[in-house]
Amino acid sequence: MLCRSAQEVTDRIDNLIADIREIHRGNMHGEKHCDVVLVAHGHLLRAFTKRWLGYPMEFPLSLMLDPGAVGVLRYDFPLGSPGCICYDELF
């Protein structure tokens, strides 16, 4: 499905985040491993990170993502709110 507007991109990313949170629900305290891996281009990953952190797409969050890098997003505990532990660690 081709996105035609910034709002459509936002909606699709928000739906993906909702799906990920549903996967994680009930396993927030290590009950079982439920890691999720996303593979995408840098533009989409930057947009995903903005939405994961709760920022609007228009928010000027500058992220440099190196090619072939691994980023890790997590929840901040004990609140369970989305947070970022690290991004762009080359492996």
CSV table of N, CA, C and O in Angstrom, one decimal:
chain,number,residue,atom,x,y,z
A,1,MET,N,0.8,-1.2,0.0
A,1,MET,CA,0.0,0.0,0.0
A,1,MET,C,0.9,1.2,0.0
A,1,MET,O,1.8,1.4,0.8
A,2,LEU,N,0.7,2.1,-0.9
A,2,LEU,CA,1.5,3.3,-1.1
A,2,LEU,C,0.9,4.4,-0.2
A,2,LEU,O,-0.3,4.7,-0.2
A,3,CYS,N,1.7,5.1,0.6
A,3,CYS,CA,1.3,6.2,1.4
A,3,CYS,C,1.3,7.5,0.6
A,3,CYS,O,2.3,7.7,-0.1
A,4,ARG,N,0.3,8.3,0.7
A,4,ARG,CA,0.3,9.5,-0.2
A,4,ARG,C,0.5,10.8,0.6
A,4,ARG,O,0.6,11.8,0.1
A,5,SER,N,0.4,10.7,2.0
A,5,SER,CA,0.5,11.9,2.7
A,5,SER,C,1.3,11.6,4.0
A,5,SER,O,1.4,10.5,4.4
A,6,ALA,N,1.8,12.7,4.7
A,6,ALA,CA,2.5,12.5,5.9
A,6,ALA,C,1.6,11.9,7.0
A,6,ALA,O,2.0,11.1,7.8
A,7,GLN,N,0.3,12.3,6.9
A,7,GLN,CA,-0.7,11.7,7.9
A,7,GLN,C,-0.8,10.2,7.7
A,7,GLN,O,-0.9,9.5,8.7
A,8,GLU,N,-0.8,9.7,6.4
A,8,GLU,CA,-0.9,8.3,6.2
A,8,GLU,C,0.3,7.6,6.7
A,8,GLU,O,0.2,6.5,7.3
A,9,VAL,N,1.5,8.2,6.6
A,9,VAL,CA,2.7,7.6,7.1
A,9,VAL,C,2.6,7.5,8.6
A,9,VAL,O,2.9,6.5,9.2
A,10,THR,N,2.2,8.6,9.2
A,10,THR,CA,2.0,8.7,10.7
A,10,THR,C,1.0,7.6,11.1
A,10,THR,O,1.3,6.8,12.1
A,11,ASP,N,-0.1,7.5,10.5
A,11,ASP,CA,-1.1,6.5,10.8
A,11,ASP,C,-0.6,5.0,10.7
A,11,ASP,O,-0.8,4.2,11.6
A,12,ARG,N,0.2,4.8,9.7
A,12,ARG,CA,0.7,3.4,9.5
A,12,ARG,C,1.7,3.1,10.6
A,12,ARG,O,1.8,2.0,11.1
A,13,ILE,N,2.6,4.1,10.9
A,13,ILE,CA,3.6,3.9,11.9
A,13,ILE,C,2.9,3.7,13.3
A,13,ILE,O,3.3,2.8,14.1
A,14,ASP,N,1.9,4.5,13.6
A,14,ASP,CA,1.2,4.4,14.8
A,14,ASP,C,0.5,3.0,14.9
A,14,ASP,O,0.5,2.4,16.0
A,15,ASN,N,0.0,2.5,13.8
A,15,ASN,CA,-0.6,1.2,13.9
A,15,ASN,C,0.4,0.1,14.1
A,15,ASN,O,0.2,-0.9,14.9
A,16,LEU,N,1.6,0.2,13.5
A,16,LEU,CA,2.7,-0.7,13.8
A,16,LEU,C,3.1,-0.7,15.2
A,16,LEU,O,3.3,-1.7,15.9
A,17,ILE,N,3.2,0.5,15.8
A,17,ILE,CA,3.6,0.7,17.2
A,17,ILE,C,2.5,0.0,18.1
A,17,ILE,O,2.9,-0.7,19.1
A,18,ALA,N,1.3,0.2,17.8
A,18,ALA,CA,0.2,-0.4,18.5
A,18,ALA,C,0.3,-2.0,18.5
A,18,ALA,O,0.1,-2.6,19.5
A,19,ASP,N,0.7,-2.5,17.3
A,19,ASP,CA,0.8,-3.9,17.1
A,19,ASP,C,2.0,-4.4,18.0
A,19,ASP,O,1.9,-5.5,18.7
A,20,ILE,N,3.1,-3.7,18.0
A,20,ILE,CA,4.3,-4.0,18.8
A,20,ILE,C,3.9,-4.0,20.3
A,20,ILE,O,4.3,-4.9,21.1
A,21,ARG,N,3.2,-3.0,20.7
A,21,ARG,CA,2.8,-2.9,22.1
A,21,ARG,C,1.9,-4.1,22.5
A,21,ARG,O,2.0,-4.5,23.7
A,22,GLU,N,1.1,-4.5,21.6
A,22,GLU,CA,0.2,-5.6,21.9
A,22,GLU,C,1.0,-6.9,22.1
A,22,GLU,O,0.8,-7.7,22.9
A,23,ILE,N,2.1,-7.1,21.2
A,23,ILE,CA,3.0,-8.2,21.4
A,23,ILE,C,3.7,-8.2,22.7
A,23,ILE,O,3.8,-9.2,23.4
A,24,HIS,N,4.1,-7.0,23.1
A,24,HIS,CA,4.8,-6.9,24.4
A,24,HIS,C,3.9,-6.9,25.7
A,24,HIS,O,4.4,-7.2,26.7
A,25,ARG,N,2.6,-6.6,25.5
A,25,ARG,CA,1.7,-6.6,26.6
A,25,ARG,C,1.7,-7.9,27.4
A,25,ARG,O,1.7,-9.0,26.8
A,26,GLY,N,1.9,-7.9,28.6
A,26,GLY,CA,1.9,-9.1,29.4
A,26,GLY,C,3.3,-9.7,29.5
A,26,GLY,O,3.5,-10.7,30.2
A,27,ASN,N,4.3,-9.1,28.9
A,27,ASN,CA,5.7,-9.6,28.9
A,27,ASN,C,6.7,-8.5,29.3
A,27,ASN,O,7.8,-8.6,28.9
A,28,MET,N,6.2,-7.5,29.9
A,28,MET,CA,7.0,-6.3,30.2
A,28,MET,C,8.0,-6.5,31.3
A,28,MET,O,8.9,-5.7,31.5
A,29,HIS,N,7.9,-7.6,32.0
A,29,HIS,CA,8.8,-7.9,33.2
A,29,HIS,C,9.5,-9.2,33.0
A,29,HIS,O,9.9,-9.8,33.9
A,30,GLY,N,9.8,-9.5,31.7
A,30,GLY,CA,10.6,-10.7,31.4
A,30,GLY,C,9.9,-12.0,31.4
A,30,GLY,O,10.6,-13.1,31.5
A,31,GLU,N,8.6,-12.0,31.4
A,31,GLU,CA,7.9,-13.3,31.4
A,31,GLU,C,8.3,-14.2,30.3
A,31,GLU,O,8.5,-15.4,30.5
A,32,LYS,N,8.5,-13.6,29.1
A,32,LYS,CA,9.1,-14.4,28.0
A,32,LYS,C,9.7,-13.3,27.1
A,32,LYS,O,9.3,-12.2,27.1
A,33,HIS,N,10.6,-13.8,26.3
A,33,HIS,CA,11.3,-12.9,25.3
A,33,HIS,C,10.3,-12.6,24.2
A,33,HIS,O,9.7,-13.5,23.6
A,34,CYS,N,10.2,-11.4,23.8
A,34,CYS,CA,9.3,-11.0,22.7
A,34,CYS,C,9.9,-9.8,21.9
A,34,CYS,O,9.3,-8.8,21.7
A,35,ASP,N,11.2,-10.0,21.5
A,35,ASP,CA,11.8,-8.9,20.8
A,35,ASP,C,11.2,-8.8,19.4
A,35,ASP,O,10.7,-9.7,18.9
A,36,VAL,N,11.2,-7.6,18.9
A,36,VAL,CA,10.7,-7.3,17.6
A,36,VAL,C,11.8,-6.7,16.8
A,36,VAL,O,12.5,-5.8,17.3
A,37,VAL,N,12.0,-7.1,15.5
A,37,VAL,CA,13.0,-6.6,14.7
A,37,VAL,C,12.4,-5.8,13.5
A,37,VAL,O,11.5,-6.4,12.8
A,38,LEU,N,12.8,-4.6,13.3
A,38,LEU,CA,12.4,-3.8,12.1
A,38,LEU,C,13.6,-3.6,11.2
A,38,LEU,O,14.6,-3.2,11.7
A,39,VAL,N,13.3,-3.8,9.9
A,39,VAL,CA,14.4,-3.6,8.9
A,39,VAL,C,13.7,-2.6,7.9
A,39,VAL,O,12.7,-2.9,7.3
A,40,ALA,N,14.3,-1.4,7.8
A,40,ALA,CA,13.8,-0.4,6.9
A,40,ALA,C,14.8,0.6,6.5
A,40,ALA,O,16.0,0.6,7.1
A,41,HIS,N,14.5,1.5,5.7
A,41,HIS,CA,15.4,2.6,5.3
A,41,HIS,C,15.4,3.7,6.4
A,41,HIS,O,14.5,3.7,7.3
A,42,GLY,N,16.5,4.5,6.4
A,42,GLY,CA,16.7,5.4,7.5
A,42,GLY,C,15.6,6.4,7.7
A,42,GLY,O,15.3,6.8,8.8
A,43,HIS,N,15.0,6.9,6.6
A,43,HIS,CA,13.9,7.9,6.7
A,43,HIS,C,12.7,7.3,7.5
A,43,HIS,O,12.2,7.9,8.4
A,44,LEU,N,12.4,6.1,7.2
A,44,LEU,CA,11.3,5.4,7.9
A,44,LEU,C,11.7,5.1,9.4
A,44,LEU,O,10.8,5.3,10.3
A,45,LEU,N,12.9,4.7,9.6
A,45,LEU,CA,13.3,4.4,11.0
A,45,LEU,C,13.4,5.7,11.8
A,45,LEU,O,13.0,5.7,13.0
A,46,ARG,N,13.7,6.8,11.2
A,46,ARG,CA,13.7,8.1,12.0
A,46,ARG,C,12.3,8.5,12.3
A,46,ARG,O,12.0,8.9,13.4
A,47,ALA,N,11.4,8.3,11.3
A,47,ALA,CA,10.0,8.6,11.6
A,47,ALA,C,9.4,7.7,12.7
A,47,ALA,O,8.7,8.1,13.6
A,48,PHE,N,9.8,6.4,12.6
A,48,PHE,CA,9.3,5.4,13.6
A,48,PHE,C,9.8,5.8,15.0
A,48,PHE,O,9.0,5.8,16.0
A,49,THR,N,11.1,6.2,15.1
A,49,THR,CA,11.6,6.6,16.4
A,49,THR,C,10.9,7.8,17.0
A,49,THR,O,10.6,7.9,18.2
A,50,LYS,N,10.6,8.8,16.1
A,50,LYS,CA,9.8,10.0,16.6
A,50,LYS,C,8.5,9.6,17.2
A,50,LYS,O,8.1,10.0,18.3
A,51,ARG,N,7.8,8.7,16.5
A,51,ARG,CA,6.5,8.3,17.0
A,51,ARG,C,6.6,7.4,18.2
A,51,ARG,O,5.8,7.5,19.1
A,52,TRP,N,7.6,6.5,18.2
A,52,TRP,CA,7.8,5.7,19.4
A,52,TRP,C,8.0,6.5,20.7
A,52,TRP,O,7.5,6.2,21.7
A,53,LEU,N,8.8,7.6,20.5
A,53,LEU,CA,9.0,8.5,21.6
A,53,LEU,C,7.9,9.5,21.9
A,53,LEU,O,7.9,10.2,22.8
A,54,GLY,N,6.8,9.4,21.0
A,54,GLY,CA,5.6,10.2,21.3
A,54,GLY,C,5.7,11.6,20.6
A,54,GLY,O,4.8,12.5,20.9
A,55,TYR,N,6.7,11.9,19.8
A,55,TYR,CA,6.7,13.2,19.1
A,55,TYR,C,5.9,13.2,17.9
A,55,TYR,O,5.8,12.2,17.2
A,56,PRO,N,5.4,14.4,17.5
A,56,PRO,CA,4.7,14.5,16.2
A,56,PRO,C,5.7,14.4,15.1
A,56,PRO,O,6.9,14.7,15.3
A,57,MET,N,5.3,14.0,13.9
A,57,MET,CA,6.2,14.0,12.7
A,57,MET,C,6.9,15.3,12.5
A,57,MET,O,8.0,15.3,12.0
A,58,GLU,N,6.2,16.4,12.8
A,58,GLU,CA,6.8,17.7,12.5
A,58,GLU,C,7.9,18.1,13.5
A,58,GLU,O,8.6,19.1,13.3
A,59,PHE,N,8.1,17.4,14.6
A,59,PHE,CA,9.1,17.7,15.6
A,59,PHE,C,10.5,17.5,15.0
A,59,PHE,O,10.8,16.5,14.3
A,60,PRO,N,11.3,18.5,15.2
A,60,PRO,CA,12.6,18.5,14.5
A,60,PRO,C,13.7,17.7,15.3
A,60,PRO,O,14.6,18.2,15.9
A,61,LEU,N,13.4,16.4,15.3
A,61,LEU,CA,14.3,15.4,16.0
A,61,LEU,C,15.4,15.0,15.0
A,61,LEU,O,15.1,14.3,14.0
A,62,SER,N,16.6,15.4,15.2
A,62,SER,CA,17.7,15.0,14.2
A,62,SER,C,18.3,13.7,14.7
A,62,SER,O,18.8,13.6,15.8
A,63,LEU,N,18.3,12.7,13.8
A,63,LEU,CA,18.9,11.4,14.1
A,63,LEU,C,19.8,11.1,12.9
A,63,LEU,O,19.3,11.1,11.7
A,64,MET,N,21.0,10.7,13.1
A,64,MET,CA,21.9,10.2,12.1
A,64,MET,C,22.0,8.7,12.3
A,64,MET,O,22.3,8.2,13.3
A,65,LEU,N,21.6,8.0,11.2
A,65,LEU,CA,21.6,6.5,11.3
A,65,LEU,C,22.7,6.1,10.3
A,65,LEU,O,22.5,6.3,9.1
A,66,ASP,N,23.7,5.4,10.8
A,66,ASP,CA,24.7,4.9,9.9
A,66,ASP,C,24.2,3.6,9.2
A,66,ASP,O,23.5,2.8,9.7
A,67,PRO,N,24.7,3.4,7.9
A,67,PRO,CA,24.3,2.2,7.2
A,67,PRO,C,24.8,1.0,7.9
A,67,PRO,O,25.9,0.9,8.4
A,68,GLY,N,23.9,0.0,8.0
A,68,GLY,CA,24.3,-1.3,8.6
A,68,GLY,C,24.4,-1.3,10.1
A,68,GLY,O,24.9,-2.1,10.7
A,69,ALA,N,23.8,-0.2,10.7
A,69,ALA,CA,23.8,-0.1,12.1
A,69,ALA,C,22.6,-0.8,12.8
A,69,ALA,O,21.6,-1.1,12.1
A,70,VAL,N,22.7,-1.0,14.1
A,70,VAL,CA,21.7,-1.6,14.9
A,70,VAL,C,21.2,-0.6,15.9
A,70,VAL,O,22.0,0.0,16.6
A,71,GLY,N,19.9,-0.4,15.9
A,71,GLY,CA,19.3,0.5,16.9
A,71,GLY,C,18.5,-0.2,17.9
A,71,GLY,O,17.8,-1.2,17.5
A,72,VAL,N,18.5,0.2,19.1
A,72,VAL,CA,17.7,-0.5,20.1
A,72,VAL,C,16.7,0.5,20.8
A,72,VAL,O,17.2,1.5,21.3
A,73,LEU,N,15.4,0.3,20.6
A,73,LEU,CA,14.4,1.1,21.3
A,73,LEU,C,13.8,0.2,22.4
A,73,LEU,O,13.7,-1.0,22.2
A,74,ARG,N,13.5,0.8,23.5
A,74,ARG,CA,13.0,0.0,24.6
A,74,ARG,C,12.0,0.9,25.4
A,74,ARG,O,11.7,2.0,25.0
A,75,TYR,N,11.4,0.3,26.4
A,75,TYR,CA,10.5,1.0,27.3
A,75,TYR,C,11.3,1.5,28.5
A,75,TYR,O,12.2,0.8,29.0
A,76,ASP,N,10.9,2.7,29.0
A,76,ASP,CA,11.5,3.2,30.2
A,76,ASP,C,10.7,2.6,31.4
A,76,ASP,O,9.5,2.6,31.4
A,77,PHE,N,11.5,2.0,32.3
A,77,PHE,CA,10.8,1.4,33.5
A,77,PHE,C,11.0,2.4,34.7
A,77,PHE,O,12.0,3.1,34.7
A,78,PRO,N,10.2,2.4,35.7
A,78,PRO,CA,9.1,1.5,35.9
A,78,PRO,C,7.8,1.9,35.2
A,78,PRO,O,6.8,1.2,35.3
A,79,LEU,N,7.8,3.0,34.6
A,79,LEU,CA,6.5,3.5,34.0
A,79,LEU,C,6.0,2.8,32.8
A,79,LEU,O,4.9,2.8,32.5
A,80,GLY,N,6.9,2.1,32.1
A,80,GLY,CA,6.5,1.4,30.9
A,80,GLY,C,6.3,2.3,29.7
A,80,GLY,O,5.7,1.9,28.7
A,81,SER,N,6.7,3.5,29.8
A,81,SER,CA,6.5,4.5,28.7
A,81,SER,C,7.7,4.3,27.7
A,81,SER,O,8.8,3.9,28.1
A,82,PRO,N,7.4,4.5,26.4
A,82,PRO,CA,8.5,4.3,25.4
A,82,PRO,C,9.7,5.2,25.7
A,82,PRO,O,9.5,6.4,26.1
A,83,GLY,N,10.8,4.7,25.5
A,83,GLY,CA,12.1,5.4,25.7
A,83,GLY,C,13.1,4.8,24.7
A,83,GLY,O,12.9,3.8,24.1
A,84,CYS,N,14.2,5.5,24.6
A,84,CYS,CA,15.3,5.1,23.7
A,84,CYS,C,16.5,4.8,24.5
A,84,CYS,O,16.9,5.7,25.3
A,85,ILE,N,17.1,3.6,24.4
A,85,ILE,CA,18.3,3.4,25.1
A,85,ILE,C,19.5,3.7,24.2
A,85,ILE,O,20.5,4.2,24.7
A,86,CYS,N,19.5,3.3,23.0
A,86,CYS,CA,20.6,3.6,22.1
A,86,CYS,C,20.2,3.5,20.7
A,86,CYS,O,19.3,2.7,20.3
A,87,TYR,N,20.9,4.2,19.8
A,87,TYR,CA,20.6,4.1,18.4
A,87,TYR,C,21.9,4.2,17.7
A,87,TYR,O,22.8,4.9,18.1
A,88,ASP,N,22.1,3.4,16.6
A,88,ASP,CA,23.2,3.5,15.7
A,88,ASP,C,24.5,2.8,16.3
A,88,ASP,O,25.6,3.4,16.2
A,89,GLU,N,24.4,1.7,16.9
A,89,GLU,CA,25.6,1.0,17.3
A,89,GLU,C,26.0,0.1,16.2
A,89,GLU,O,25.2,-0.8,15.8
A,90,LEU,N,27.1,0.3,15.6
A,90,LEU,CA,27.6,-0.5,14.5
A,90,LEU,C,28.0,-1.9,15.1
A,90,LEU,O,28.5,-2.0,16.1
A,91,PHE,N,27.6,-2.9,14.3
A,91,PHE,CA,28.0,-4.3,14.7
A,91,PHE,C,29.1,-4.8,13.9
A,91,PHE,O,29.7,-4.2,13.1
